[in-house]
Structure formats: C-alpha cells, structure tokens
Amino acid sequence: MYYNDETLIFYNGQFVKAKDASTSVYGQTLHYGNGVFEGIRSYKTSEGTKIFKAKEHYERLKFGAEVMDIEFKYSVEELTELTYELLERNNLADAYIRPIVVTGENMGVFSAKGSELIIQCWEWGKLMGDKLLKVKTSRFQRPNPKSCFVEAKVTGHYINSILASNEVKKAGYDEALLLDMNNNVAECSGANVFMEKEGVLYTPPRGHIMAGITRATVIELCQEEGIPVEEKHFTIDELKQADSAFFTGTAAEVVGLQSIDEYQFPQAWEQSHGSKLMKVYKEEVLGLRKHCLTN
Ligand code: PMP
C-alpha cells in the first residue's frame, strides 16, 4: 500500500529503496515512542509540484525534536529540498509525505544519542474520505498538557489516538472526538474540529490540542472570506446544539460531520461554512486563489 519494489525513501543520509531499508530492534522509538514525525502533503499545481506549508511542518518537526531532546541537525531549507528531491525521484506530485526522526539504540528512558531522519512518500487519498462522518465521543481524553508537549508530533502520543479510534470504530462509527481534561471538546484523533452556530465558527484554542497547520490555514481563509471565526472552548453539549461541524487536518483536509453520538447536525452541509471552506482550502493548496496565503 505504501511502497513497491521501486519506491525510494530518504534514510541515513541517502536515497535508498524502501524494501531494503531496516532499522534497529533496539531503537528507543520502537520501544518507548520517543520519535517525532510530520504529515505533509504535496499537490500537483499549474506551477509544478508544491509542498503545502513545508516551512510550518518542518518547523514543527524541529520544535518536537528540540523539546524531546532529540539531536537533529537538518535545517528547514535542507528538509524541504530533500523532500522535493524525494518526490521527484519517486515521480510523485500529489503525495502524502511522512518524515520521521527516530532515536538511536537505548533501553534507558532518557533521550538516546543521535537520530536518523527517514522521509517516505506515497499517494494517499483524503484520509477520512469525502462523505459526512459519523463521529462518536471517545471515553479517552487528550493528554494533560502538563504530562507531555501536546503540540509536538511525538510518535508515542499517538497511542491516545489509536485507543480512541479503536474504541469508536468497533462501535460502528467513522471517527473519534476527544475531550480535554476539563471536559471541553478538544479534537479528533488526527484532526482539529470546528463547529458552526448561527453563522459563526468556533474552534478550541491552543493548549490541549495539536496546533494544526490546516486549522491555522482555515482560520486565515475565514478572515479572507469574511467568515466570522472565534477560538473558544466549548463543551460536548454545546457541540450538540451546533448547526454543523467539520474536521481539518493535512491528511483529512476539510471534511464535514454528519453526527456526533446521537445528534444529527441539522444544517444542509452544502449551505455550511465548512462546505465553502472545503472548496476554498482545495483552491488554496492548488495555488488557485488570487490572494494566496504565504508559502
Ligand atoms: N490533531 C491531531 C491529533 C493530529 O495528529 C493532527 C495531524 N497532524 C491534527 C490535529 C491536524 O494537524 P495538521 O493540520 O497540522 O495536519
């Protein structure tokens, strides 16, 4: 699904075939989840292949390495260049890109010396598809921000997302919604959440959530489009009085919600701000907007 015999990845400072790459069974990332990664997309645009928000993604990767005390020497510029080269070598334009920084061999619970950068890419459709999602509130909360760096994309943090997804998928739902430790709505297992109420969009503020790059892009697009948007905490009961809701994320892009638990969102999706933003976001990543945002 992710690679074939010809697929190249960047690993250990060079481009190698994915099928020939291997990593240590004593690695700290494997044992304890001490690694950092990114999820990035590139798009085929009229001006060639464009990696969307490469700078923001690679800055977040470097931030993660820094707070986790993982040695990591690549600059944002080097990472971006390597990624363009990898796409070209794999003959890919519309791609999902997965850089990961894995730590060295160490069975102790302090950061290992050294790290390796792996960059992989493959063709991947919208993670959650295009149809409206049936969402369930998970019994798992997002982690207490005092227990980890919630804004760092650390491999080990994703156990929380896996627990929530497993729970709701087994119950027949498409995706999980997680609350924070204060019982406010936080986010989906791999995307941020917005709700629309009486023409205004609300999204939880930073603090207990991943500071999504798509979320930030959507907020800027709202400002350009004159759509009122506020960063504000809201509860699950408030979400269940909303007119409509949607998720945002690099892999998911913008995708609407049909329901949360037993509550069906009443607004016709096509008339919602979410639907408009879904189209505008697509134009933005494809470089089709007149007033394109930076990058
Ligand atoms: N929340 C979580 C938990 C995520 O894993 C992601 C994906 N990185 C997001 C939100 C959305 O972030 P972004 O828009 O930067 O992809």
PDB file of N, CA, C and O in Angstrom, residues 94-131:
ATOM      1  N   ASP A  94       1.122  14.601  -6.415  1.00  0.00           N
ATOM      2  CA  ASP A  94       0.085  14.579  -5.371  1.00  0.00           C
ATOM      3  C   ASP A  94       0.482  13.484  -4.390  1.00  0.00           C
ATOM      4  O   ASP A  94       0.287  12.296  -4.673  1.00  0.00           O
ATOM      5  N   ALA A  95       1.038  13.880  -3.267  1.00  0.00           N
ATOM      6  CA  ALA A  95       1.560  12.842  -2.369  1.00  0.00           C
ATOM      7  C   ALA A  95       1.354  13.204  -0.911  1.00  0.00           C
ATOM      8  O   ALA A  95       1.170  14.379  -0.561  1.00  0.00           O
ATOM      9  N   TYR A  96       1.391  12.185  -0.095  1.00  0.00           N
ATOM     10  CA  TYR A  96       1.454  12.360   1.356  1.00  0.00           C
ATOM     11  C   TYR A  96       2.898  12.091   1.745  1.00  0.00           C
ATOM     12  O   TYR A  96       3.504  11.124   1.270  1.00  0.00           O
ATOM     13  N   ILE A  97       3.446  12.957   2.568  1.00  0.00           N
ATOM     14  CA  ILE A  97       4.875  12.864   2.905  1.00  0.00           C
ATOM     15  C   ILE A  97       5.011  12.618   4.407  1.00  0.00           C
ATOM     16  O   ILE A  97       4.394  13.323   5.216  1.00  0.00           O
ATOM     17  N   ARG A  98       5.801  11.638   4.758  1.00  0.00           N
ATOM     18  CA  ARG A  98       5.959  11.272   6.165  1.00  0.00           C
ATOM     19  C   ARG A  98       7.437  11.296   6.563  1.00  0.00           C
ATOM     20  O   ARG A  98       8.147  10.317   6.399  1.00  0.00           O
ATOM     21  N   PRO A  99       7.901  12.433   7.083  1.00  0.00           N
ATOM     22  CA  PRO A  99       9.242  12.445   7.660  1.00  0.00           C
ATOM     23  C   PRO A  99       9.154  11.944   9.108  1.00  0.00           C
ATOM     24  O   PRO A  99       8.195  12.269   9.815  1.00  0.00           O
ATOM     25  N   ILE A 100      10.139  11.195   9.538  1.00  0.00           N
ATOM     26  CA  ILE A 100      10.173  10.747  10.929  1.00  0.00           C
ATOM     27  C   ILE A 100      11.617  10.756  11.406  1.00  0.00           C
ATOM     28  O   ILE A 100      12.518  10.357  10.660  1.00  0.00           O
ATOM     29  N   VAL A 101      11.795  11.238  12.622  1.00  0.00           N
ATOM     30  CA  VAL A 101      13.134  11.257  13.212  1.00  0.00           C
ATOM     31  C   VAL A 101      13.134  10.190  14.295  1.00  0.00           C
ATOM     32  O   VAL A 101      12.373  10.289  15.270  1.00  0.00           O
ATOM     33  N   VAL A 102      13.933   9.156  14.087  1.00  0.00           N
ATOM     34  CA  VAL A 102      13.969   8.059  15.063  1.00  0.00           C
ATOM     35  C   VAL A 102      15.245   8.164  15.882  1.00  0.00           C
ATOM     36  O   VAL A 102      16.298   8.546  15.377  1.00  0.00           O
ATOM     37  N   THR A 103      15.112   7.813  17.149  1.00  0.00           N
ATOM     38  CA  THR A 103      16.260   7.909  18.053  1.00  0.00           C
ATOM     39  C   THR A 103      17.050   6.606  18.028  1.00  0.00           C
ATOM     40  O   THR A 103      16.548   5.569  17.597  1.00  0.00           O
ATOM     41  N   GLY A 104      18.268   6.666  18.550  1.00  0.00           N
ATOM     42  CA  GLY A 104      19.186   5.530  18.475  1.00  0.00           C
ATOM     43  C   GLY A 104      18.877   4.432  19.483  1.00  0.00           C
ATOM     44  O   GLY A 104      17.853   4.446  20.163  1.00  0.00           O
ATOM     45  N   GLU A 105      19.808   3.490  19.572  1.00  0.00           N
ATOM     46  CA  GLU A 105      19.622   2.348  20.480  1.00  0.00           C
ATOM     47  C   GLU A 105      19.795   2.827  21.913  1.00  0.00           C
ATOM     48  O   GLU A 105      20.812   3.416  22.254  1.00  0.00           O
ATOM     49  N   ASN A 106      18.805   2.598  22.727  1.00  0.00           N
ATOM     50  CA  ASN A 106      18.892   2.977  24.139  1.00  0.00           C
ATOM     51  C   ASN A 106      17.693   2.388  24.873  1.00  0.00           C
ATOM     52  O   ASN A 106      16.550   2.724  24.581  1.00  0.00           O
ATOM     53  N   MET A 107      17.983   1.526  25.827  1.00  0.00           N
ATOM     54  CA  MET A 107      16.891   0.944  26.614  1.00  0.00           C
ATOM     55  C   MET A 107      16.589   1.770  27.857  1.00  0.00           C
ATOM     56  O   MET A 107      15.715   1.428  28.640  1.00  0.00           O
ATOM     57  N   GLY A 108      17.329   2.851  28.054  1.00  0.00           N
ATOM     58  CA  GLY A 108      17.040   3.755  29.171  1.00  0.00           C
ATOM     59  C   GLY A 108      15.910   4.691  28.784  1.00  0.00           C
ATOM     60  O   GLY A 108      15.538   4.790  27.609  1.00  0.00           O
ATOM     61  N   VAL A 109      15.368   5.370  29.795  1.00  0.00           N
ATOM     62  CA  VAL A 109      14.293   6.311  29.473  1.00  0.00           C
ATOM     63  C   VAL A 109      14.775   7.764  29.555  1.00  0.00           C
ATOM     64  O   VAL A 109      14.173   8.596  30.206  1.00  0.00           O
ATOM     65  N   PHE A 110      15.871   8.016  28.898  1.00  0.00           N
ATOM     66  CA  PHE A 110      16.329   9.377  28.641  1.00  0.00           C
ATOM     67  C   PHE A 110      16.730   9.359  27.176  1.00  0.00           C
ATOM     68  O   PHE A 110      17.095   8.308  26.649  1.00  0.00           O
ATOM     69  N   SER A 111      16.652  10.523  26.513  1.00  0.00           N
ATOM     70  CA  SER A 111      16.813  10.522  25.059  1.00  0.00           C
ATOM     71  C   SER A 111      18.156   9.928  24.627  1.00  0.00           C
ATOM     72  O   SER A 111      19.209  10.256  25.188  1.00  0.00           O
ATOM     73  N   ALA A 112      18.067   9.056  23.633  1.00  0.00           N
ATOM     74  CA  ALA A 112      19.262   8.399  23.096  1.00  0.00           C
ATOM     75  C   ALA A 112      20.126   9.418  22.376  1.00  0.00           C
ATOM     76  O   ALA A 112      19.637  10.451  21.920  1.00  0.00           O
ATOM     77  N   LYS A 113      21.385   9.109  22.261  1.00  0.00           N
ATOM     78  CA  LYS A 113      22.278   9.969  21.462  1.00  0.00           C
ATOM     79  C   LYS A 113      22.006   9.690  19.990  1.00  0.00           C
ATOM     80  O   LYS A 113      21.725   8.565  19.608  1.00  0.00           O
ATOM     81  N   GLY A 114      22.083  10.725  19.198  1.00  0.00           N
ATOM     82  CA  GLY A 114      21.955  10.560  17.755  1.00  0.00           C
ATOM     83  C   GLY A 114      20.523  10.319  17.321  1.00  0.00           C
ATOM     84  O   GLY A 114      19.632  10.059  18.134  1.00  0.00           O
ATOM     85  N   SER A 115      20.313  10.473  16.037  1.00  0.00           N
ATOM     86  CA  SER A 115      18.979  10.217  15.486  1.00  0.00           C
ATOM     87  C   SER A 115      19.142   9.939  14.000  1.00  0.00           C
ATOM     88  O   SER A 115      20.204  10.201  13.435  1.00  0.00           O
ATOM     89  N   GLU A 116      18.124   9.391  13.422  1.00  0.00           N
ATOM     90  CA  GLU A 116      18.122   9.198  11.974  1.00  0.00           C
ATOM     91  C   GLU A 116      16.861   9.818  11.400  1.00  0.00           C
ATOM     92  O   GLU A 116      15.785   9.692  11.984  1.00  0.00           O
ATOM     93  N   LEU A 117      17.047  10.450  10.265  1.00  0.00           N
ATOM     94  CA  LEU A 117      15.895  11.031   9.564  1.00  0.00           C
ATOM     95  C   LEU A 117      15.466  10.069   8.462  1.00  0.00           C
ATOM     96  O   LEU A 117      16.297   9.622   7.662  1.00  0.00           O
ATOM     97  N   ILE A 118      14.189   9.762   8.446  1.00  0.00           N
ATOM     98  CA  ILE A 118      13.619   8.950   7.363  1.00  0.00           C
ATOM     99  C   ILE A 118      12.534   9.812   6.717  1.00  0.00           C
ATOM    100  O   ILE A 118      11.724  10.416   7.426  1.00  0.00           O
ATOM    101  N   ILE A 119      12.532   9.885   5.408  1.00  0.00           N
ATOM    102  CA  ILE A 119      11.398  10.559   4.735  1.00  0.00           C
ATOM    103  C   ILE A 119      10.807   9.574   3.732  1.00  0.00           C
ATOM    104  O   ILE A 119      11.529   8.987   2.917  1.00  0.00           O
ATOM    105  N   GLN A 120       9.507   9.401   3.848  1.00  0.00           N
ATOM    106  CA  GLN A 120       8.787   8.499   2.942  1.00  0.00           C
ATOM    107  C   GLN A 120       7.683   9.298   2.255  1.00  0.00           C
ATOM    108  O   GLN A 120       7.225  10.307   2.796  1.00  0.00           O
ATOM    109  N   CYS A 121       7.254   8.854   1.103  1.00  0.00           N
ATOM    110  CA  CYS A 121       6.094   9.500   0.476  1.00  0.00           C
ATOM    111  C   CYS A 121       5.325   8.474  -0.347  1.00  0.00           C
ATOM    112  O   CYS A 121       5.910   7.502  -0.818  1.00  0.00           O
ATOM    113  N   TRP A 122       4.058   8.690  -0.450  1.00  0.00           N
ATOM    114  CA  TRP A 122       3.209   7.784  -1.223  1.00  0.00           C
ATOM    115  C   TRP A 122       1.938   8.526  -1.626  1.00  0.00           C
ATOM    116  O   TRP A 122       1.649   9.603  -1.099  1.00  0.00           O
ATOM    117  N   GLU A 123       1.218   7.936  -2.554  1.00  0.00           N
ATOM    118  CA  GLU A 123      -0.059   8.539  -2.953  1.00  0.00           C
ATOM    119  C   GLU A 123      -1.112   8.153  -1.925  1.00  0.00           C
ATOM    120  O   GLU A 123      -1.219   6.975  -1.586  1.00  0.00           O
ATOM    121  N   TRP A 124      -1.861   9.125  -1.456  1.00  0.00           N
ATOM    122  CA  TRP A 124      -2.854   8.831  -0.414  1.00  0.00           C
ATOM    123  C   TRP A 124      -4.056   9.733  -0.616  1.00  0.00           C
ATOM    124  O   TRP A 124      -3.904  10.963  -0.613  1.00  0.00           O
ATOM    125  N   GLY A 125      -5.227   9.150  -0.775  1.00  0.00           N
ATOM    126  CA  GLY A 125      -6.455   9.949  -0.910  1.00  0.00           C
ATOM    127  C   GLY A 125      -6.778  10.610   0.419  1.00  0.00           C
ATOM    128  O   GLY A 125      -6.079  10.418   1.416  1.00  0.00           O
ATOM    129  N   LYS A 126      -7.874  11.392   0.455  1.00  0.00           N
ATOM    130  CA  LYS A 126      -8.268  12.058   1.699  1.00  0.00           C
ATOM    131  C   LYS A 126      -8.456  11.031   2.802  1.00  0.00           C
ATOM    132  O   LYS A 126      -9.219  10.058   2.626  1.00  0.00           O
ATOM    133  N   LEU A 127      -7.771  11.213   3.919  1.00  0.00           N
ATOM    134  CA  LEU A 127      -7.732  10.210   4.988  1.00  0.00           C
ATOM    135  C   LEU A 127      -9.118   9.731   5.431  1.00  0.00           C
ATOM    136  O   LEU A 127      -9.339   8.544   5.632  1.00  0.00           O
ATOM    137  N   MET A 128     -10.047  10.657   5.589  1.00  0.00           N
ATOM    138  CA  MET A 128     -11.363  10.268   6.109  1.00  0.00           C
ATOM    139  C   MET A 128     -12.415  10.270   5.002  1.00  0.00           C
ATOM    140  O   MET A 128     -13.609  10.232   5.278  1.00  0.00           O
ATOM    141  N   GLY A 129     -11.972  10.353   3.762  1.00  0.00           N
ATOM    142  CA  GLY A 129     -12.891  10.355   2.632  1.00  0.00           C
ATOM    143  C   GLY A 129     -13.597  11.698   2.491  1.00  0.00           C
ATOM    144  O   GLY A 129     -13.216  12.685   3.120  1.00  0.00           O
ATOM    145  N   ASP A 130     -14.648  11.710   1.670  1.00  0.00           N
ATOM    146  CA  ASP A 130     -15.360  12.949   1.381  1.00  0.00           C
ATOM    147  C   ASP A 130     -16.763  12.975   1.956  1.00  0.00           C
ATOM    148  O   ASP A 130     -17.405  14.012   2.033  1.00  0.00           O
ATOM    149  N   LYS A 131     -17.239  11.798   2.347  1.00  0.00           N
ATOM    150  CA  LYS A 131     -18.624  11.783   2.833  1.00  0.00           C
ATOM    151  C   LYS A 131     -18.674  12.282   4.277  1.00  0.00           C
ATOM    152  O   LYS A 131     -17.656  12.272   4.979  1.00  0.00           O
TER     153      LYS A 131
END
